């Protein structure tokens, strides 16, 4: 089974702090994604990566950055956390290949910024 | 533009009755369609997908979905609902064929199964 793990289930940070969210997948997937999930808004893509050191902005990249130094690990960075970044953050991974495009998700990190 | 819609915020069904969660889409070209389920305070779990072939797709936990090209729909169904099916359900469609496999997500439908 594909396993995607996230470093924390719950996180509380103060406004202005730098926050790191880590994601690791164990299936050698090429693609990795960071989403935020807010009630009524579904999933919104922040960034994704299709290869090591490669990244592309999603729909809502402002206030976030990412790092992918190794294939299995994809980090989301909040440079200066703000209260409007309080949310559930979901990491996902997927293969590259026709018909094998479903994404596999980690358990999520619920971040509260006070 | 590619889009996916889940017209119902919430669906209520009595245990043992059939359930349907609706999804419609708008894409250029042939769609790749997906259903996911999210239990409280958990990540999303993949249920099933349609890529090509038979319009009726079977997935996990007894769920199935029917691809209808003329109605641009991909409704999720189950013949007999269980209380444990209560969760948040998301429909998704692959973005453009050259999009590095990004998905576009519906807003989600909360399914409540009453005993």
PDB file of N, CA and C in Angstrom, chain B residues 12-101:
ATOM      1  N   UNK B  12     -28.831  13.233   2.866  1.00  0.00           N
ATOM      2  CA  UNK B  12     -29.276  12.421   4.000  1.00  0.00           C
ATOM      3  C   UNK B  12     -29.980  11.177   3.481  1.00  0.00           C
ATOM      4  N   UNK B  13     -29.576  10.016   4.001  1.00  0.00           N
ATOM      5  CA  UNK B  13     -30.140   8.744   3.558  1.00  0.00           C
ATOM      6  C   UNK B  13     -30.356   7.856   4.780  1.00  0.00           C
ATOM      7  N   UNK B  14     -31.435   7.103   4.765  1.00  0.00           N
ATOM      8  CA  UNK B  14     -31.662   6.138   5.837  1.00  0.00           C
ATOM      9  C   UNK B  14     -30.826   4.888   5.584  1.00  0.00           C
ATOM     10  N   UNK B  15     -30.320   4.310   6.668  1.00  0.00           N
ATOM     11  CA  UNK B  15     -29.533   3.087   6.555  1.00  0.00           C
ATOM     12  C   UNK B  15     -30.320   2.014   5.810  1.00  0.00           C
ATOM     13  N   UNK B  16     -29.641   1.334   4.875  1.00  0.00           N
ATOM     14  CA  UNK B  16     -30.287   0.284   4.106  1.00  0.00           C
ATOM     15  C   UNK B  16     -30.859   0.760   2.781  1.00  0.00           C
ATOM     16  N   UNK B  17     -31.058   2.064   2.643  1.00  0.00           N
ATOM     17  CA  UNK B  17     -31.567   2.616   1.384  1.00  0.00           C
ATOM     18  C   UNK B  17     -30.414   2.849   0.401  1.00  0.00           C
ATOM     19  N   UNK B  18     -30.736   2.911  -0.890  1.00  0.00           N
ATOM     20  CA  UNK B  18     -29.679   3.251  -1.858  1.00  0.00           C
ATOM     21  C   UNK B  18     -29.282   4.715  -1.721  1.00  0.00           C
ATOM     22  N   UNK B  19     -28.016   5.003  -2.039  1.00  0.00           N
ATOM     23  CA  UNK B  19     -27.553   6.387  -1.968  1.00  0.00           C
ATOM     24  C   UNK B  19     -26.952   6.806  -3.302  1.00  0.00           C
ATOM     25  N   UNK B  20     -27.061   8.102  -3.583  1.00  0.00           N
ATOM     26  CA  UNK B  20     -26.436   8.700  -4.755  1.00  0.00           C
ATOM     27  C   UNK B  20     -25.837  10.034  -4.342  1.00  0.00           C
ATOM     28  N   UNK B  21     -24.588  10.235  -4.702  1.00  0.00           N
ATOM     29  CA  UNK B  21     -23.928  11.528  -4.521  1.00  0.00           C
ATOM     30  C   UNK B  21     -23.567  12.023  -5.917  1.00  0.00           C
ATOM     31  N   UNK B  22     -24.015  13.236  -6.239  1.00  0.00           N
ATOM     32  CA  UNK B  22     -23.940  13.701  -7.619  1.00  0.00           C
ATOM     33  C   UNK B  22     -22.658  14.473  -7.923  1.00  0.00           C
ATOM     34  N   UNK B  23     -22.235  14.331  -9.185  1.00  0.00           N
ATOM     35  CA  UNK B  23     -21.053  15.052  -9.665  1.00  0.00           C
ATOM     36  C   UNK B  23     -21.231  15.314 -11.149  1.00  0.00           C
ATOM     37  N   UNK B  24     -21.024  16.555 -11.571  1.00  0.00           N
ATOM     38  CA  UNK B  24     -20.997  16.882 -12.987  1.00  0.00           C
ATOM     39  C   UNK B  24     -19.679  17.578 -13.289  1.00  0.00           C
ATOM     40  N   UNK B  25     -19.273  17.517 -14.538  1.00  0.00           N
ATOM     41  CA  UNK B  25     -17.955  18.027 -14.889  1.00  0.00           C
ATOM     42  C   UNK B  25     -17.998  18.756 -16.220  1.00  0.00           C
ATOM     43  N   UNK B  26     -16.969  19.533 -16.441  1.00  0.00           N
ATOM     44  CA  UNK B  26     -16.778  20.202 -17.723  1.00  0.00           C
ATOM     45  C   UNK B  26     -15.291  20.174 -18.033  1.00  0.00           C
ATOM     46  N   UNK B  27     -14.933  19.399 -19.040  1.00  0.00           N
ATOM     47  CA  UNK B  27     -13.529  19.304 -19.441  1.00  0.00           C
ATOM     48  C   UNK B  27     -13.443  19.268 -20.951  1.00  0.00           C
ATOM     49  N   UNK B  28     -12.284  19.591 -21.446  1.00  0.00           N
ATOM     50  CA  UNK B  28     -12.029  19.405 -22.869  1.00  0.00           C
ATOM     51  C   UNK B  28     -11.350  18.051 -23.030  1.00  0.00           C
ATOM     52  N   UNK B  29     -11.719  17.338 -24.049  1.00  0.00           N
ATOM     53  CA  UNK B  29     -11.125  16.031 -24.256  1.00  0.00           C
ATOM     54  C   UNK B  29     -11.775  14.974 -23.370  1.00  0.00           C
ATOM     55  N   UNK B  30     -11.130  13.846 -23.289  1.00  0.00           N
ATOM     56  CA  UNK B  30     -11.663  12.737 -22.494  1.00  0.00           C
ATOM     57  C   UNK B  30     -11.325  12.926 -21.027  1.00  0.00           C
ATOM     58  N   UNK B  31     -12.336  12.817 -20.174  1.00  0.00           N
ATOM     59  CA  UNK B  31     -12.081  13.078 -18.756  1.00  0.00           C
ATOM     60  C   UNK B  31     -11.508  11.877 -18.018  1.00  0.00           C
ATOM     61  N   UNK B  32     -10.675  12.163 -17.034  1.00  0.00           N
ATOM     62  CA  UNK B  32     -10.315  11.191 -16.022  1.00  0.00           C
ATOM     63  C   UNK B  32     -11.070  11.643 -14.757  1.00  0.00           C
ATOM     64  N   UNK B  33     -11.890  10.790 -14.202  1.00  0.00           N
ATOM     65  CA  UNK B  33     -12.777  11.163 -13.100  1.00  0.00           C
ATOM     66  C   UNK B  33     -12.513  10.302 -11.884  1.00  0.00           C
ATOM     67  N   UNK B  34     -12.666  10.909 -10.708  1.00  0.00           N
ATOM     68  CA  UNK B  34     -12.300  10.240  -9.463  1.00  0.00           C
ATOM     69  C   UNK B  34     -13.325  10.548  -8.374  1.00  0.00           C
ATOM     70  N   UNK B  35     -13.460   9.605  -7.452  1.00  0.00           N
ATOM     71  CA  UNK B  35     -14.167   9.837  -6.201  1.00  0.00           C
ATOM     72  C   UNK B  35     -13.254   9.498  -5.035  1.00  0.00           C
ATOM     73  N   UNK B  36     -13.316  10.380  -4.023  1.00  0.00           N
ATOM     74  CA  UNK B  36     -12.565  10.185  -2.794  1.00  0.00           C
ATOM     75  C   UNK B  36     -13.520  10.340  -1.619  1.00  0.00           C
ATOM     76  N   UNK B  37     -13.152   9.719  -0.499  1.00  0.00           N
ATOM     77  CA  UNK B  37     -13.920   9.855   0.734  1.00  0.00           C
ATOM     78  C   UNK B  37     -13.001  10.369   1.843  1.00  0.00           C
ATOM     79  N   UNK B  38     -13.553  11.200   2.698  1.00  0.00           N
ATOM     80  CA  UNK B  38     -12.786  11.717   3.835  1.00  0.00           C
ATOM     81  C   UNK B  38     -13.584  11.514   5.110  1.00  0.00           C
ATOM     82  N   UNK B  39     -13.036  10.724   6.010  1.00  0.00           N
ATOM     83  CA  UNK B  39     -13.631  10.546   7.323  1.00  0.00           C
ATOM     84  C   UNK B  39     -13.140  11.660   8.243  1.00  0.00           C
ATOM     85  N   UNK B  40     -13.852  11.953   9.320  1.00  0.00           N
ATOM     86  CA  UNK B  40     -13.506  13.103  10.171  1.00  0.00           C
ATOM     87  C   UNK B  40     -12.041  13.131  10.602  1.00  0.00           C
ATOM     88  N   UNK B  41     -11.431  14.295  10.430  1.00  0.00           N
ATOM     89  CA  UNK B  41     -10.040  14.536  10.833  1.00  0.00           C
ATOM     90  C   UNK B  41      -9.051  13.562  10.189  1.00  0.00           C
ATOM     91  N   UNK B  42      -9.345  13.159   8.982  1.00  0.00           N
ATOM     92  CA  UNK B  42      -8.461  12.259   8.254  1.00  0.00           C
ATOM     93  C   UNK B  42      -8.162  12.817   6.873  1.00  0.00           C
ATOM     94  N   UNK B  43      -7.156  12.237   6.224  1.00  0.00           N
ATOM     95  CA  UNK B  43      -6.887  12.584   4.831  1.00  0.00           C
ATOM     96  C   UNK B  43      -7.904  11.934   3.915  1.00  0.00           C
ATOM     97  N   UNK B  44      -7.776  12.192   2.632  1.00  0.00           N
ATOM     98  CA  UNK B  44      -8.708  11.634   1.653  1.00  0.00           C
ATOM     99  C   UNK B  44      -8.271  10.228   1.250  1.00  0.00           C
ATOM    100  N   UNK B  45      -9.268   9.368   1.051  1.00  0.00           N
ATOM    101  CA  UNK B  45      -8.997   8.009   0.575  1.00  0.00           C
ATOM    102  C   UNK B  45      -9.588   7.849  -0.815  1.00  0.00           C
ATOM    103  N   UNK B  46      -8.819   7.285  -1.718  1.00  0.00           N
ATOM    104  CA  UNK B  46      -9.270   7.017  -3.074  1.00  0.00           C
ATOM    105  C   UNK B  46     -10.335   5.924  -3.075  1.00  0.00           C
ATOM    106  N   UNK B  47     -11.456   6.182  -3.761  1.00  0.00           N
ATOM    107  CA  UNK B  47     -12.544   5.202  -3.840  1.00  0.00           C
ATOM    108  C   UNK B  47     -12.562   4.490  -5.185  1.00  0.00           C
ATOM    109  N   UNK B  48     -12.572   5.279  -6.268  1.00  0.00           N
ATOM    110  CA  UNK B  48     -12.661   4.702  -7.593  1.00  0.00           C
ATOM    111  C   UNK B  48     -12.326   5.750  -8.646  1.00  0.00           C
ATOM    112  N   UNK B  49     -12.141   5.268  -9.878  1.00  0.00           N
ATOM    113  CA  UNK B  49     -11.823   6.184 -10.971  1.00  0.00           C
ATOM    114  C   UNK B  49     -12.404   5.671 -12.276  1.00  0.00           C
ATOM    115  N   UNK B  50     -12.647   6.605 -13.175  1.00  0.00           N
ATOM    116  CA  UNK B  50     -12.981   6.275 -14.555  1.00  0.00           C
ATOM    117  C   UNK B  50     -11.914   6.870 -15.453  1.00  0.00           C
ATOM    118  N   UNK B  51     -11.296   5.996 -16.255  1.00  0.00           N
ATOM    119  CA  UNK B  51     -10.328   6.458 -17.245  1.00  0.00           C
ATOM    120  C   UNK B  51     -10.879   6.195 -18.635  1.00  0.00           C
ATOM    121  N   UNK B  52     -11.271   4.960 -18.879  1.00  0.00           N
ATOM    122  CA  UNK B  52     -11.832   4.556 -20.155  1.00  0.00           C
ATOM    123  C   UNK B  52     -12.537   3.225 -19.948  1.00  0.00           C
ATOM    124  N   UNK B  53     -13.292   2.780 -20.961  1.00  0.00           N
ATOM    125  CA  UNK B  53     -13.901   1.454 -20.875  1.00  0.00           C
ATOM    126  C   UNK B  53     -15.323   1.488 -20.353  1.00  0.00           C
ATOM    127  N   UNK B  54     -15.680   0.492 -19.570  1.00  0.00           N
ATOM    128  CA  UNK B  54     -17.033   0.317 -19.050  1.00  0.00           C
ATOM    129  C   UNK B  54     -17.480   1.558 -18.282  1.00  0.00           C
ATOM    130  N   UNK B  55     -18.698   2.009 -18.575  1.00  0.00           N
ATOM    131  CA  UNK B  55     -19.192   3.229 -17.933  1.00  0.00           C
ATOM    132  C   UNK B  55     -19.492   3.034 -16.460  1.00  0.00           C
ATOM    133  N   UNK B  56     -19.709   1.807 -16.022  1.00  0.00           N
ATOM    134  CA  UNK B  56     -19.967   1.537 -14.610  1.00  0.00           C
ATOM    135  C   UNK B  56     -18.665   1.075 -13.968  1.00  0.00           C
ATOM    136  N   UNK B  57     -18.227   1.853 -13.003  1.00  0.00           N
ATOM    137  CA  UNK B  57     -16.951   1.577 -12.350  1.00  0.00           C
ATOM    138  C   UNK B  57     -17.217   1.136 -10.911  1.00  0.00           C
ATOM    139  N   UNK B  58     -16.607   0.078 -10.505  1.00  0.00           N
ATOM    140  CA  UNK B  58     -16.761  -0.403  -9.127  1.00  0.00           C
ATOM    141  C   UNK B  58     -15.525  -0.045  -8.321  1.00  0.00           C
ATOM    142  N   UNK B  59     -15.749   0.308  -7.042  1.00  0.00           N
ATOM    143  CA  UNK B  59     -14.631   0.726  -6.202  1.00  0.00           C
ATOM    144  C   UNK B  59     -14.676   0.089  -4.829  1.00  0.00           C
ATOM    145  N   UNK B  60     -14.027   0.773  -3.899  1.00  0.00           N
ATOM    146  CA  UNK B  60     -13.903   0.263  -2.534  1.00  0.00           C
ATOM    147  C   UNK B  60     -15.215   0.403  -1.773  1.00  0.00           C
ATOM    148  N   UNK B  61     -15.351  -0.418  -0.727  1.00  0.00           N
ATOM    149  CA  UNK B  61     -16.459  -0.347   0.232  1.00  0.00           C
ATOM    150  C   UNK B  61     -17.834  -0.496  -0.415  1.00  0.00           C
ATOM    151  N   UNK B  62     -17.915  -1.169  -1.562  1.00  0.00           N
ATOM    152  CA  UNK B  62     -19.201  -1.409  -2.214  1.00  0.00           C
ATOM    153  C   UNK B  62     -19.724  -0.259  -3.046  1.00  0.00           C
ATOM    154  N   UNK B  63     -18.933   0.796  -3.201  1.00  0.00           N
ATOM    155  CA  UNK B  63     -19.354   1.938  -4.017  1.00  0.00           C
ATOM    156  C   UNK B  63     -19.132   1.675  -5.504  1.00  0.00           C
ATOM    157  N   UNK B  64     -19.928   2.335  -6.311  1.00  0.00           N
ATOM    158  CA  UNK B  64     -19.773   2.317  -7.748  1.00  0.00           C
ATOM    159  C   UNK B  64     -20.142   3.682  -8.287  1.00  0.00           C
ATOM    160  N   UNK B  65     -19.717   3.952  -9.511  1.00  0.00           N
ATOM    161  CA  UNK B  65     -20.044   5.232 -10.130  1.00  0.00           C
ATOM    162  C   UNK B  65     -20.311   4.991 -11.604  1.00  0.00           C
ATOM    163  N   UNK B  66     -21.226   5.788 -12.128  1.00  0.00           N
ATOM    164  CA  UNK B  66     -21.587   5.647 -13.541  1.00  0.00           C
ATOM    165  C   UNK B  66     -21.166   6.869 -14.318  1.00  0.00           C
ATOM    166  N   UNK B  67     -20.355   6.637 -15.314  1.00  0.00           N
ATOM    167  CA  UNK B  67     -19.918   7.714 -16.213  1.00  0.00           C
ATOM    168  C   UNK B  67     -20.983   7.889 -17.295  1.00  0.00           C
ATOM    169  N   UNK B  68     -21.491   9.111 -17.437  1.00  0.00           N
ATOM    170  CA  UNK B  68     -22.484   9.418 -18.454  1.00  0.00           C
ATOM    171  C   UNK B  68     -21.963  10.582 -19.290  1.00  0.00           C
ATOM    172  N   UNK B  69     -21.492  10.253 -20.482  1.00  0.00           N
ATOM    173  CA  UNK B  69     -20.843  11.284 -21.297  1.00  0.00           C
ATOM    174  C   UNK B  69     -21.834  12.337 -21.782  1.00  0.00           C
ATOM    175  N   UNK B  70     -23.038  11.923 -22.147  1.00  0.00           N
ATOM    176  CA  UNK B  70     -24.012  12.871 -22.690  1.00  0.00           C
ATOM    177  C   UNK B  70     -24.479  13.860 -21.626  1.00  0.00           C
ATOM    178  N   UNK B  71     -24.545  13.416 -20.378  1.00  0.00           N
ATOM    179  CA  UNK B  71     -24.956  14.302 -19.291  1.00  0.00           C
ATOM    180  C   UNK B  71     -23.763  14.874 -18.540  1.00  0.00           C
ATOM    181  N   UNK B  72     -22.570  14.555 -18.971  1.00  0.00           N
ATOM    182  CA  UNK B  72     -21.319  14.968 -18.299  1.00  0.00           C
ATOM    183  C   UNK B  72     -21.434  14.786 -16.792  1.00  0.00           C
ATOM    184  N   UNK B  73     -21.807  13.563 -16.404  1.00  0.00           N
ATOM    185  CA  UNK B  73     -21.965  13.278 -14.976  1.00  0.00           C
ATOM    186  C   UNK B  73     -21.182  12.041 -14.581  1.00  0.00           C
ATOM    187  N   UNK B  74     -20.914  11.957 -13.290  1.00  0.00           N
ATOM    188  CA  UNK B  74     -20.176  10.819 -12.730  1.00  0.00           C
ATOM    189  C   UNK B  74     -20.682  10.644 -11.301  1.00  0.00           C
ATOM    190  N   UNK B  75     -21.905  10.161 -11.163  1.00  0.00           N
ATOM    191  CA  UNK B  75     -22.541  10.049  -9.859  1.00  0.00           C
ATOM    192  C   UNK B  75     -22.058   8.807  -9.104  1.00  0.00           C
ATOM    193  N   UNK B  76     -21.863   8.992  -7.825  1.00  0.00           N
ATOM    194  CA  UNK B  76     -21.431   7.901  -6.932  1.00  0.00           C
ATOM    195  C   UNK B  76     -22.669   7.227  -6.350  1.00  0.00           C
ATOM    196  N   UNK B  77     -22.646   5.887  -6.326  1.00  0.00           N
ATOM    197  CA  UNK B  77     -23.825   5.158  -5.870  1.00  0.00           C
ATOM    198  C   UNK B  77     -23.434   3.987  -4.980  1.00  0.00           C
ATOM    199  N   UNK B  78     -24.415   3.591  -4.157  1.00  0.00           N
ATOM    200  CA  UNK B  78     -24.267   2.376  -3.367  1.00  0.00           C
ATOM    201  C   UNK B  78     -25.662   1.805  -3.148  1.00  0.00           C
ATOM    202  N   UNK B  79     -25.863   0.526  -3.357  1.00  0.00           N
ATOM    203  CA  UNK B  79     -27.220  -0.041  -3.295  1.00  0.00           C
ATOM    204  C   UNK B  79     -27.847   0.004  -1.903  1.00  0.00           C
ATOM    205  N   UNK B  80     -27.010  -0.126  -0.846  1.00  0.00           N
ATOM    206  CA  UNK B  80     -27.550  -0.183   0.511  1.00  0.00           C
ATOM    207  C   UNK B  80     -26.591   0.545   1.451  1.00  0.00           C
ATOM    208  N   UNK B  81     -27.028   1.672   1.952  1.00  0.00           N
ATOM    209  CA  UNK B  81     -26.143   2.527   2.751  1.00  0.00           C
ATOM    210  C   UNK B  81     -25.920   1.978   4.155  1.00  0.00           C
ATOM    211  N   UNK B  82     -24.719   2.212   4.665  1.00  0.00           N
ATOM    212  CA  UNK B  82     -24.364   1.864   6.039  1.00  0.00           C
ATOM    213  C   UNK B  82     -24.105   3.143   6.825  1.00  0.00           C
ATOM    214  N   UNK B  83     -24.356   3.098   8.131  1.00  0.00           N
ATOM    215  CA  UNK B  83     -24.064   4.271   8.969  1.00  0.00           C
ATOM    216  C   UNK B  83     -22.594   4.664   8.833  1.00  0.00           C
ATOM    217  N   UNK B  84     -21.730   3.667   8.675  1.00  0.00           N
ATOM    218  CA  UNK B  84     -20.291   3.933   8.559  1.00  0.00           C
ATOM    219  C   UNK B  84     -19.911   4.611   7.239  1.00  0.00           C
ATOM    220  N   UNK B  85     -20.847   4.730   6.301  1.00  0.00           N
ATOM    221  CA  UNK B  85     -20.587   5.472   5.062  1.00  0.00           C
ATOM    222  C   UNK B  85     -20.661   6.984   5.276  1.00  0.00           C
ATOM    223  N   UNK B  86     -21.128   7.404   6.435  1.00  0.00           N
ATOM    224  CA  UNK B  86     -21.233   8.832   6.724  1.00  0.00           C
ATOM    225  C   UNK B  86     -19.840   9.462   6.674  1.00  0.00           C
ATOM    226  N   UNK B  87     -19.671  10.440   5.800  1.00  0.00           N
ATOM    227  CA  UNK B  87     -18.353  11.043   5.574  1.00  0.00           C
ATOM    228  C   UNK B  87     -18.522  12.169   4.566  1.00  0.00           C
ATOM    229  N   UNK B  88     -17.397  12.769   4.220  1.00  0.00           N
ATOM    230  CA  UNK B  88     -17.359  13.819   3.200  1.00  0.00           C
ATOM    231  C   UNK B  88     -16.827  13.198   1.913  1.00  0.00           C
ATOM    232  N   UNK B  89     -17.531  13.423   0.809  1.00  0.00           N
ATOM    233  CA  UNK B  89     -17.169  12.803  -0.463  1.00  0.00           C
ATOM    234  C   UNK B  89     -16.795  13.886  -1.468  1.00  0.00           C
ATOM    235  N   UNK B  90     -15.672  13.632  -2.148  1.00  0.00           N
ATOM    236  CA  UNK B  90     -15.179  14.580  -3.142  1.00  0.00           C
ATOM    237  C   UNK B  90     -15.100  13.923  -4.506  1.00  0.00           C
ATOM    238  N   UNK B  91     -15.575  14.652  -5.504  1.00  0.00           N
ATOM    239  CA  UNK B  91     -15.400  14.280  -6.892  1.00  0.00           C
ATOM    240  C   UNK B  91     -14.247  15.110  -7.459  1.00  0.00           C
ATOM    241  N   UNK B  92     -13.462  14.527  -8.348  1.00  0.00           N
ATOM    242  CA  UNK B  92     -12.342  15.263  -8.943  1.00  0.00           C
ATOM    243  C   UNK B  92     -12.199  14.860 -10.401  1.00  0.00           C
ATOM    244  N   UNK B  93     -11.657  15.775 -11.188  1.00  0.00           N
ATOM    245  CA  UNK B  93     -11.411  15.513 -12.595  1.00  0.00           C
ATOM    246  C   UNK B  93      -9.990  15.938 -12.916  1.00  0.00           C
ATOM    247  N   UNK B  94      -9.342  15.178 -13.756  1.00  0.00           N
ATOM    248  CA  UNK B  94      -7.997  15.578 -14.137  1.00  0.00           C
ATOM    249  C   UNK B  94      -8.070  16.831 -14.982  1.00  0.00           C
ATOM    250  N   UNK B  95      -7.122  17.698 -14.699  1.00  0.00           N
ATOM    251  CA  UNK B  95      -7.001  18.914 -15.471  1.00  0.00           C
ATOM    252  C   UNK B  95      -6.534  18.540 -16.879  1.00  0.00           C
ATOM    253  N   UNK B  96      -6.121  19.482 -17.627  1.00  0.00           N
ATOM    254  CA  UNK B  96      -5.727  19.270 -19.005  1.00  0.00           C
ATOM    255  C   UNK B  96      -4.795  18.073 -19.150  1.00  0.00           C
ATOM    256  N   UNK B  97      -4.835  17.366 -20.243  1.00  0.00           N
ATOM    257  CA  UNK B  97      -3.974  16.183 -20.423  1.00  0.00           C
ATOM    258  C   UNK B  97      -2.494  16.470 -20.254  1.00  0.00           C
ATOM    259  N   UNK B  98      -2.073  17.716 -20.452  1.00  0.00           N
ATOM    260  CA  UNK B  98      -0.651  18.018 -20.326  1.00  0.00           C
ATOM    261  C   UNK B  98      -0.332  18.706 -19.008  1.00  0.00           C
ATOM    262  N   UNK B  99      -1.178  18.472 -17.991  1.00  0.00           N
ATOM    263  CA  UNK B  99      -1.089  19.274 -16.773  1.00  0.00           C
ATOM    264  C   UNK B  99      -0.289  18.636 -15.654  1.00  0.00           C
ATOM    265  N   UNK B 100       0.526  17.637 -15.956  1.00  0.00           N
ATOM    266  CA  UNK B 100       1.277  16.970 -14.889  1.00  0.00           C
ATOM    267  C   UNK B 100       0.364  16.378 -13.830  1.00  0.00           C
ATOM    268  N   UNK B 101      -0.774  15.933 -14.256  1.00  0.00           N
ATOM    269  CA  UNK B 101      -1.663  15.149 -13.410  1.00  0.00           C
ATOM    270  C   UNK B 101      -2.245  15.918 -12.235  1.00  0.00           C
TER     271      UNK B 101
END
